[in-house]
Amino acid sequence: PAAEFFCIIAAVRSVTVSLWATAGFIAVAAVALAYSLHITFHEVVHRRFFRHPVTKWLSESAITALLGTPFNEYRQSHWRHHRHTNLLEDSISTWKATPQGPKPRNFLAYALGWPSMGPRSFRQLLLDLRETNHNREILRHVIAELVFIGLIHAALLLYDPALWLIYSAVIYLGWTCIAAVNYLQHPPVEYGSGYTTSLYSPTYNLM
């Protein structure tokens, strides 16, 4: 998370010096975001690091800003992913519903079109409300975090359009990396098999 933050700052400062340097810092920040989600923020989802309401709110707000998407929506989506691993009920499934049954999603369309997962996940969250009242609290948190993200974009755009553009690029590219990794870890091989794999590249694991 710190690498993502400081690379965004470095990207902004380098705009007047070298656009190549700016692009490099954006790329590193995006990769840092991807690793933050799969490691740091993933641990926050599975463990309770902050129990006091204030510190919990502050940490979730900070994570929301770094993710560029509601943390509690990610938490709920991740829970759903464990419950329905790569089935159609999984909002990040690499399968899509068709009249002929589940069909594999295209890798590039899945990775580059990751923003479409947000509405799918939100619709699934609304459907989950039928199962437990606990989700109503999550929904309130998600809506509050969506408003917070909107305020971040508005503030950055008004303060410095270059900073807003860099932040937006980092979020988009970071989640593109996240979606690509998820597709490779959950390839649409056989629907309902629960098949998952890992990335064994020495370079990837060294990073």
GROMACS .gro file of C-alpha atoms in nm:
model
  207
    1PRO     CA    1   0.000   0.000   0.000
    2ALA     CA    2   0.281   0.243   0.084
    3ALA     CA    3   0.447   0.170  -0.251
    4GLU     CA    4   0.125   0.250  -0.434
    5PHE     CA    5   0.080   0.577  -0.245
    6PHE     CA    6   0.436   0.702  -0.287
    7CYS     CA    7   0.450   0.600  -0.654
    8ILE     CA    8   0.136   0.807  -0.720
    9ILE     CA    9   0.305   1.105  -0.554
   10ALA     CA   10   0.624   1.041  -0.754
   11ALA     CA   11   0.421   1.015  -1.076
   12VAL     CA   12   0.263   1.355  -1.011
   13ARG     CA   13   0.599   1.517  -0.934
   14SER     CA   14   0.760   1.369  -1.247
   15VAL     CA   15   0.497   1.503  -1.491
   16THR     CA   16   0.699   1.820  -1.562
   17VAL     CA   17   1.026   1.626  -1.580
   18SER     CA   18   0.962   1.314  -1.788
   19LEU     CA   19   0.638   1.154  -1.903
   20TRP     CA   20   0.827   0.825  -1.935
   21ALA     CA   21   0.907   0.844  -1.565
   22THR     CA   22   0.544   0.928  -1.493
   23ALA     CA   23   0.431   0.623  -1.690
   24GLY     CA   24   0.683   0.408  -1.503
   25PHE     CA   25   0.563   0.524  -1.163
   26ILE     CA   26   0.201   0.464  -1.269
   27ALA     CA   27   0.289   0.109  -1.375
   28VAL     CA   28   0.469   0.034  -1.047
   29ALA     CA   29   0.179   0.182  -0.846
   30ALA     CA   30  -0.068  -0.036  -1.039
   31VAL     CA   31   0.136  -0.351  -0.971
   32ALA     CA   32   0.164  -0.247  -0.605
   33LEU     CA   33  -0.216  -0.214  -0.592
   34ALA     CA   34  -0.256  -0.564  -0.734
   35TYR     CA   35  -0.018  -0.716  -0.480
   36SER     CA   36  -0.176  -0.513  -0.199
   37LEU     CA   37  -0.515  -0.663  -0.277
   38HIS     CA   38  -0.390  -1.021  -0.305
   39ILE     CA   39  -0.175  -1.002   0.008
   40THR     CA   40  -0.232  -0.711   0.249
   41PHE     CA   41  -0.600  -0.631   0.196
   42HIS     CA   42  -0.683  -1.000   0.155
   43GLU     CA   43  -0.550  -1.054   0.507
   44VAL     CA   44  -0.764  -0.764   0.635
   45VAL     CA   45  -1.071  -0.939   0.492
   46HIS     CA   46  -0.989  -1.268   0.666
   47ARG     CA   47  -0.867  -1.123   0.997
   48ARG     CA   48  -0.986  -0.851   1.233
   49PHE     CA   49  -0.695  -0.612   1.273
   50PHE     CA   50  -0.903  -0.324   1.407
   51ARG     CA   51  -1.195  -0.375   1.645
   52HIS     CA   52  -1.257  -0.021   1.769
   53PRO     CA   53  -1.524   0.146   1.550
   54VAL     CA   54  -1.309   0.454   1.483
   55THR     CA   55  -0.989   0.271   1.385
   56LYS     CA   56  -1.195   0.022   1.185
   57TRP     CA   57  -1.364   0.306   0.995
   58LEU     CA   58  -1.035   0.486   0.934
   59SER     CA   59  -0.861   0.172   0.807
   60GLU     CA   60  -1.148   0.077   0.577
   61SER     CA   61  -1.165   0.432   0.442
   62ALA     CA   62  -0.791   0.432   0.371
   63ILE     CA   63  -0.816   0.094   0.197
   64THR     CA   64  -1.116   0.217  -0.005
   65ALA     CA   65  -0.910   0.515  -0.126
   66LEU     CA   66  -0.617   0.293  -0.224
   67LEU     CA   67  -0.841   0.036  -0.395
   68GLY     CA   68  -1.056   0.293  -0.570
   69THR     CA   69  -1.354   0.072  -0.493
   70PRO     CA   70  -1.556   0.013  -0.172
   71PHE     CA   71  -1.361  -0.209   0.065
   72ASN     CA   72  -1.678  -0.362   0.210
   73GLU     CA   73  -1.798  -0.448  -0.141
   74TYR     CA   74  -1.467  -0.628  -0.196
   75ARG     CA   75  -1.510  -0.805   0.140
   76GLN     CA   76  -1.858  -0.926   0.046
   77SER     CA   77  -1.751  -1.019  -0.307
   78HIS     CA   78  -1.459  -1.219  -0.167
   79TRP     CA   79  -1.688  -1.402   0.074
   80ARG     CA   80  -1.918  -1.481  -0.219
   81HIS     CA   81  -1.617  -1.601  -0.419
   82HIS     CA   82  -1.529  -1.854  -0.147
   83ARG     CA   83  -1.890  -1.968  -0.124
   84HIS     CA   84  -1.950  -2.006  -0.501
   85THR     CA   85  -1.599  -2.054  -0.639
   86ASN     CA   86  -1.619  -1.948  -1.004
   87LEU     CA   87  -1.987  -2.036  -1.041
   88LEU     CA   88  -2.228  -1.783  -1.193
   89GLU     CA   89  -2.325  -1.673  -0.840
   90ASP     CA   90  -1.962  -1.565  -0.797
   91SER     CA   91  -1.964  -1.202  -0.914
   92ILE     CA   92  -1.605  -1.232  -1.038
   93SER     CA   93  -1.665  -1.563  -1.218
   94THR     CA   94  -1.474  -1.627  -1.540
   95TRP     CA   95  -1.795  -1.780  -1.677
   96LYS     CA   96  -2.092  -1.593  -1.822
   97ALA     CA   97  -2.456  -1.694  -1.845
   98THR     CA   98  -2.594  -1.756  -2.195
   99PRO     CA   99  -2.918  -1.916  -2.324
  100GLN     CA  100  -2.707  -2.224  -2.400
  101GLY     CA  101  -2.567  -2.237  -2.046
  102PRO     CA  102  -2.244  -2.110  -1.886
  103LYS     CA  103  -1.978  -2.009  -2.138
  104PRO     CA  104  -1.615  -1.902  -2.075
  105ARG     CA  105  -1.544  -1.530  -2.069
  106ASN     CA  106  -1.274  -1.399  -2.300
  107PHE     CA  107  -0.949  -1.329  -2.114
  108LEU     CA  108  -0.889  -0.979  -2.254
  109ALA     CA  109  -1.254  -0.879  -2.223
  110TYR     CA  110  -1.252  -1.005  -1.862
  111ALA     CA  111  -0.931  -0.824  -1.765
  112LEU     CA  112  -0.989  -0.497  -1.949
  113GLY     CA  113  -1.362  -0.494  -1.879
  114TRP     CA  114  -1.330  -0.544  -1.503
  115PRO     CA  115  -1.549  -0.238  -1.422
  116SER     CA  116  -1.851  -0.444  -1.532
  117MET     CA  117  -1.795  -0.669  -1.230
  118GLY     CA  118  -1.893  -0.382  -0.998
  119PRO     CA  119  -2.261  -0.364  -1.102
  120ARG     CA  120  -2.280  -0.746  -1.104
  121SER     CA  121  -2.142  -0.760  -0.752
  122PHE     CA  122  -2.376  -0.486  -0.632
  123ARG     CA  123  -2.680  -0.666  -0.778
  124GLN     CA  124  -2.566  -0.985  -0.608
  125LEU     CA  125  -2.528  -0.795  -0.281
  126LEU     CA  126  -2.891  -0.681  -0.310
  127LEU     CA  127  -2.998  -1.041  -0.371
  128ASP     CA  128  -2.799  -1.147  -0.064
  129LEU     CA  129  -3.016  -0.915   0.148
  130ARG     CA  130  -3.285  -1.180   0.133
  131GLU     CA  131  -3.063  -1.420   0.327
  132THR     CA  132  -2.948  -1.214   0.625
  133ASN     CA  133  -3.001  -0.874   0.782
  134HIS     CA  134  -2.624  -0.850   0.837
  135ASN     CA  135  -2.591  -0.760   0.470
  136ARG     CA  136  -2.800  -0.446   0.529
  137GLU     CA  137  -2.519  -0.306   0.742
  138ILE     CA  138  -2.268  -0.400   0.471
  139LEU     CA  139  -2.487  -0.228   0.211
  140ARG     CA  140  -2.485   0.093   0.415
  141HIS     CA  141  -2.106   0.076   0.438
  142VAL     CA  142  -2.076   0.013   0.064
  143ILE     CA  143  -2.298   0.311  -0.022
  144ALA     CA  144  -2.101   0.536   0.216
  145GLU     CA  145  -1.775   0.420   0.059
  146LEU     CA  146  -1.912   0.484  -0.291
  147VAL     CA  147  -1.992   0.840  -0.187
  148PHE     CA  148  -1.641   0.870  -0.040
  149ILE     CA  149  -1.486   0.754  -0.368
  150GLY     CA  150  -1.697   1.006  -0.557
  151LEU     CA  151  -1.572   1.282  -0.327
  152ILE     CA  152  -1.212   1.170  -0.381
  153HIS     CA  153  -1.250   1.192  -0.759
  154ALA     CA  154  -1.423   1.530  -0.737
  155ALA     CA  155  -1.159   1.672  -0.501
  156LEU     CA  156  -0.866   1.546  -0.710
  157LEU     CA  157  -1.021   1.672  -1.032
  158LEU     CA  158  -1.074   2.018  -0.885
  159TYR     CA  159  -0.736   2.033  -0.711
  160ASP     CA  160  -0.518   1.896  -0.990
  161PRO     CA  161  -0.655   1.725  -1.305
  162ALA     CA  162  -0.315   1.558  -1.360
  163LEU     CA  163  -0.332   1.400  -1.014
  164TRP     CA  164  -0.686   1.279  -1.085
  165LEU     CA  165  -0.579   1.129  -1.417
  166ILE     CA  166  -0.282   0.952  -1.259
  167TYR     CA  167  -0.494   0.818  -0.971
  168SER     CA  168  -0.760   0.694  -1.214
  169ALA     CA  169  -0.496   0.529  -1.434
  170VAL     CA  170  -0.343   0.350  -1.135
  171ILE     CA  171  -0.683   0.221  -1.021
  172TYR     CA  172  -0.781   0.101  -1.368
  173LEU     CA  173  -0.447  -0.065  -1.447
  174GLY     CA  174  -0.418  -0.211  -1.098
  175TRP     CA  175  -0.757  -0.378  -1.121
  176THR     CA  176  -0.677  -0.493  -1.473
  177CYS     CA  177  -0.377  -0.678  -1.325
  178ILE     CA  178  -0.598  -0.816  -1.047
  179ALA     CA  179  -0.858  -0.939  -1.296
  180ALA     CA  180  -0.591  -1.098  -1.517
  181VAL     CA  181  -0.443  -1.287  -1.221
  182ASN     CA  182  -0.788  -1.400  -1.108
  183TYR     CA  183  -0.864  -1.531  -1.458
  184LEU     CA  184  -0.536  -1.724  -1.469
  185GLN     CA  185  -0.601  -1.868  -1.122
  186HIS     CA  186  -0.961  -1.963  -1.207
  187PRO     CA  187  -0.955  -2.053  -1.576
  188PRO     CA  188  -1.293  -2.152  -1.722
  189VAL     CA  189  -1.197  -2.514  -1.789
  190GLU     CA  190  -1.501  -2.712  -1.673
  191TYR     CA  191  -1.801  -2.538  -1.519
  192GLY     CA  192  -1.885  -2.652  -1.167
  193SER     CA  193  -1.556  -2.836  -1.117
  194GLY     CA  194  -1.421  -2.575  -0.875
  195TYR     CA  195  -1.091  -2.595  -1.060
  196THR     CA  196  -0.833  -2.343  -0.942
  197THR     CA  197  -0.462  -2.317  -0.990
  198SER     CA  198  -0.178  -2.088  -0.893
  199LEU     CA  199   0.086  -1.889  -1.077
  200TYR     CA  200   0.418  -2.069  -1.058
  201SER     CA  201   0.630  -1.817  -1.247
  202PRO     CA  202   0.955  -1.758  -1.050
  203THR     CA  203   0.947  -1.391  -1.148
  204TYR     CA  204   0.588  -1.345  -1.028
  205ASN     CA  205   0.656  -1.517  -0.696
  206LEU     CA  206   0.985  -1.330  -0.648
  207MET     CA  207   0.794  -1.003  -0.682
   0.00000   0.00000   0.00000
